[in-house]
Amino acid sequence: MVSDQIKETEQLEDIREIVEKIGSTRADLIPVLQEITNKFGYISQLAIKELSDLMSLPTKEILSVATFYRMLSTQPRGEHIIQFCESAPCHVVGGREVFSALQDALGLEPGQTSADNKWTLLTTSCLGVCGIGPVILVDTDMYGNVTSDQVKNILSRYD
Amino acid sequence: MDLARVLINFFRVESCGKCTPCRIGTKRAHDLLEGISRGKGTLEDLDSLQALSQELLELSNCGLGQTAGTPIKDMLAYFRAEVEAHIRLGICPVGVCPMHD
Amino acid sequence: MTKLTINGIEIEAESNWTILKAAEHADITIPTLCYHKDLSPTGACRMCLVSVKGAKGLVTACTTPVSEGMEIQTENEALTSSRQSVLKLLLSVYHDKGYKPDETDNELFQWARHYGLDPYAFMSSKARYEVDSDPNPFIFVDMNKCILCTRCVRACSEIQGRFVWGVSERGFDSRIVAGMDEDMLDARCESCGACVAYCPTGALSLKPTINIGPAEKKVTTTCNYCGVGCQFDLNVIDDKVVRVTSNPAAPANGMHLCVKGRFGFSFVHHSDRLTKPLVREYLLKGEARPANKADRGNWVETSWDTALDIVADKLVAARDTFGPDSVGVLSSAKCTNEENYLMNKFGRQVIGTNNVDHCARLCHSSTVAGLATALGSGAMTNPMNDIYENANSILVIGSNTTEQHPVFGAKMRQAVLNRNVQLVVADPRRIELCEFAVMHIQQKPGTDIALINGLVNIILEKGYEDKSFIEERTENFDDFVENIKKYPPEKVSQITGVPVSQLYQAVEIMVKNAPLAVFWAMGITQHTVGVHNVFALADLQMVLGNFGIPGSGVNPLRGQNNVQGACDMGCLVNVYPGYQAVTVEAAQQKFEAAWGTTLSNKVGRTVTELIPDVIEGKTKALYILGENPAMTDPDSNHVRHCLEELDFMVLQDIFPTETSAYADVLLPGVTFAEKTGTYTNTERKVQMVRQAISERGDARQDWEITAVIAKKVIARGGREINEAPYSSWDYADSGEIMAEVAALTPSYGGISHQRLNAGEVLCWPCPDPTHPGTPILHIGKFTRGKGNLIPAIHVDPSELPDKDYPMMLTTGRVIYHWHSGEQTRRVKELLEIYGEALIEISPEDAAVIGLNEEINKVKVTSRRGEIIAHAWVTNRVPEGLIYGNFHFPESNINYLTKAALDPIAKIPEYKVSAVKIVAV
Ligand code: SF4
Ligand code: SF4
Ligand code: SF4
Ligand code: FES
Ligand code: FES
């Protein structure tokens, strides 16, 4: 309880800093939310409430933006976020098999987070590097021309 | 057929959700294609898909929804036999669709 | 002008119109779902697609502007099929759990049927969401019926200014959520129900009467809570009011209502309703009153005749033994004009006294007196819609508008959001409206005159005054300036606690954004300097020339639904109907001739005098209609003591109230849903109240009760009343009473039920049957001729904090309740939201007295009494000030308030008392 409160206070301080750094106009909302996602992994209700005060925006508007963009999240996510490209160019060069392998290795459906909080599996639309599909993005590391047997190896780099 | 499904999925996922045809139409089309790929399609589904592709084009608000029908239309124009095989024969001629749940 | 054709018909349109607007203009209907004329267009649902010659594809009529030479088709086979497609898609995600709908067909169903589709055939069988997913007691949320038209989102943001609803996620997953996906009330919902009113599918509906089914009949009537005067439709099933629905034609409010208007009607059917006349046992037995004054004995049900005979006997006895002025007649601002007129006639004609008063004494008597002296007419000068459309700045001083006049409060928010009107709030509390204000002036309670004079001082210093207006339309400028000189900014800052720089900024805002409209309410009037407060505000607007033009004026927001009307009808001690003074011989003669009797020319005693005067034996009997002085008058302990001593009280009301403990006869009247008549709203609009259901039990029309008592008193003799044009008490209906009002009241001369029922919107003055009414007062000339610039003089409140009572107390209401709470405390859902009186206290003071999670009650004591209540720790109040309300008998703040009166208006100083406070 006490430690929760301390965490909350710290989180609020960080949020204030972020807004101070980036700005508090409507146009700053997306960068601010991005920064909060980066920092805390997700945008909590506490964060939305605080931003609503700091930026004089209704909470519903912040929630709309926070849930609209895939790069933002209002749900806690795992330590590592795996994004798998499900668009056609990647799909036709073997994406389907790679994705099955990925799902088997993790035991996760798209959108789920592993019980140990290590992984979150997401699907995404084209990442803009179709030339090297199938493509997996783990956090900020991009893997191209992935085959099914490489999947385990890629994951093991994050142990 | 599989490709059309994947393409439609793209539009479904990227639809902003504002206008009716795009928000619901892409979902409907995807559901139907999903069904066909799992061996559950009917020939009426193809008529529905044809109609949906037209509605998406005519009724959507922006380019995304308007384009979303194109893969279906092309699929039905150029690969109808392949699609019908899923329905009539219960097989996927190119062997990529699961054809079961 | 733009020329175009729709379906071959040539149309001339304004160039900023949309195709839809042009079509409407030509009486061509285009189907719509996401569009609503009150809301910004969005083009989401695609129902309104039309074909335009030469355009690429179809276009949405609701968002596409017209252009020269357009050729538009709104109906053809292809369009029908595209609309069918849209409807089928929408229905494919519509799931109906089977609750009976409020209307037979919602808009979605209507269009589906219009295009030949059976909605039930195309519906989804699967629910995607929980039904009744929000705990708000008023609003039933079933997102399975949502078509994502976003009307609710826009209604909440654009109409109510509350930003509760939003859209979360995207694509097929998009859904409507409150705030950050939380309960509506947590997302700051005020339960106004606008979102429900605009929802075209029933995804949002009215929870208290869910599953009751469509109304058998709808009756358009006027709200019985505040002076905004909203109109709406009472929905009736089986002679019971089951719900309230918006009526788009309502003049003051359109579709909008507040939580009380939309949901606060169930008191009508509460089991506490009085349905039989009650008299005390001692009266029936013909005995003397019980020796114990605190207890008048048992109530016994009796016939109307018996009860009214007793009333007549007692009133006649008091009148004939102690003189007419021993009797007081207290009328009611809750009742209709017709009923109030009769109370005035009863007191003056039948009893022969001017002791006719009502609760306006406690709210705006200082406004009426102040404005009548300064301008000649004591009412709001400009209609709200005019101000919404034309004011460029607004000063709200001493009015918590969003809670007390919620629909006007919402209009103010809209003015700020849509027109960027510069809003200045002057209030000791940080009221909700401050969120929308460019400036919040937080003056100390009781320093308004200093504040306003200080602003005028700066205006004169800067030369911002409207010299030609002052020259042509006002008098007394020199005296006035002498007084203003005594209020230089530094001194004003000292008195008010407002920084000098803020005073200068406020002046800049108001001057640079003319016209300025000024609003006030109880924060100005309920002071011992109430009348001078009003002078100061009238002066400010005269100096700035803000009179007689759109978007300007002085605008006192009248509290009760018909407090304007009750004043207009002469329920004041000094005037006949239409403010014709009892002291003016011509007026006296006019009414003597009309009513066939001799009348008193002596100003009567006010309610704040009549009750205390009981102790001195000057008041013997009271006839009270729908008022609850034991709750609402200041210093309740003393009021109750006086009422105990009173010889005889007849009380006519709908419920037994705190005051009925002191009554000898209790007469069951009827609620607004059971009567026909008129209310006059704060904008001077006279509006119809229409009977929707029959009288409950043996309750009778209030006007009839008064008329029967009058006839019985007259029949007992003792006062000569002759045949005269309006001497009689035989009325067939309330319309005939209005005809009498019109004949005797110049400002109501042209007002009749017929005109109102024909749909006319009439603001008085409306002198004759062809006159269109007068929405804006004082155009070109003040009612009294020249505006009187009266020096307003600051005097400290009668009681200030000292070492024994170190805190200041100010009082008021909250949005969910009405006055003594007789009605709203009998609405279950309102109690669910706000179920007990809370004392607002600042976090600083809370810390000082040691409030925390466990210790959360406070005992508040003044020189006159004490109450205990839960505390609400909030920065709405500054350090040193607490705020309480008078809605709940157990913790009624009026045990603490002081009966210090304004010397002119006799209004009590509710707004400042000294108290001490401890945590308990
Ligand atoms: S009831 Fe009023 S305040 Fe509440 S969500 Fe609906 S529109 Fe907004
Ligand atoms: S709840 Fe009603 S008003 Fe709101 S988006 Fe859904 S259908 Fe439209
Ligand atoms: S604003 Fe006043 S008149 Fe309108 S609904 Fe609310 S209480 Fe009734
Ligand atoms: S399709 Fe996968 S990166 Fe473009
Ligand atoms: S009414 Fe025009 S798009 Fe909905």
Tab-separated table of C-alpha atoms in Angstrom, chain A residues 44-46 48-49 58-61 63-65 67-70 74, chain C residues 153 157 163-170 177-182 186:
chain	number	residue	atom	x	y	z
A	44	SER	CA	-2.381	3.925	-16.831
A	45	GLN	CA	-5.645	5.532	-15.695
A	46	LEU	CA	-3.603	7.499	-13.226
A	48	ILE	CA	-4.678	9.771	-18.104
A	49	LYS	CA	-6.158	11.628	-15.158
A	58	PRO	CA	-10.969	15.681	-21.220
A	59	THR	CA	-10.000	12.155	-20.185
A	60	LYS	CA	-12.161	10.684	-22.921
A	61	GLU	CA	-10.074	12.431	-25.546
A	63	LEU	CA	-8.264	7.624	-23.970
A	64	SER	CA	-9.438	7.868	-27.575
A	65	VAL	CA	-5.960	8.724	-28.763
A	67	THR	CA	-6.402	3.362	-27.737
A	68	PHE	CA	-6.428	4.421	-31.387
A	69	TYR	CA	-2.749	4.120	-32.144
A	70	ARG	CA	-1.166	0.693	-32.036
A	74	THR	CA	-3.437	1.320	-22.101
C	153	VAL	CA	-20.312	12.144	-27.746
C	157	SER	CA	-19.404	17.892	-25.390
C	163	PHE	CA	-17.003	15.657	-22.316
C	164	VAL	CA	-18.025	12.379	-20.731
C	165	TRP	CA	-18.490	10.133	-23.771
C	166	GLY	CA	-15.691	9.319	-26.168
C	167	VAL	CA	-14.745	6.658	-28.685
C	168	SER	CA	-12.141	4.143	-27.708
C	169	GLU	CA	-10.236	1.713	-29.932
C	170	ARG	CA	-10.778	1.793	-33.679
C	177	VAL	CA	-16.832	4.698	-23.447
C	178	ALA	CA	-17.190	7.147	-20.603
C	179	GLY	CA	-14.085	9.120	-19.659
C	180	MET	CA	-11.112	6.842	-19.409
C	181	ASP	CA	-13.333	3.758	-19.639
C	182	GLU	CA	-14.869	4.210	-16.226
C	186	ASP	CA	-16.617	9.045	-12.263
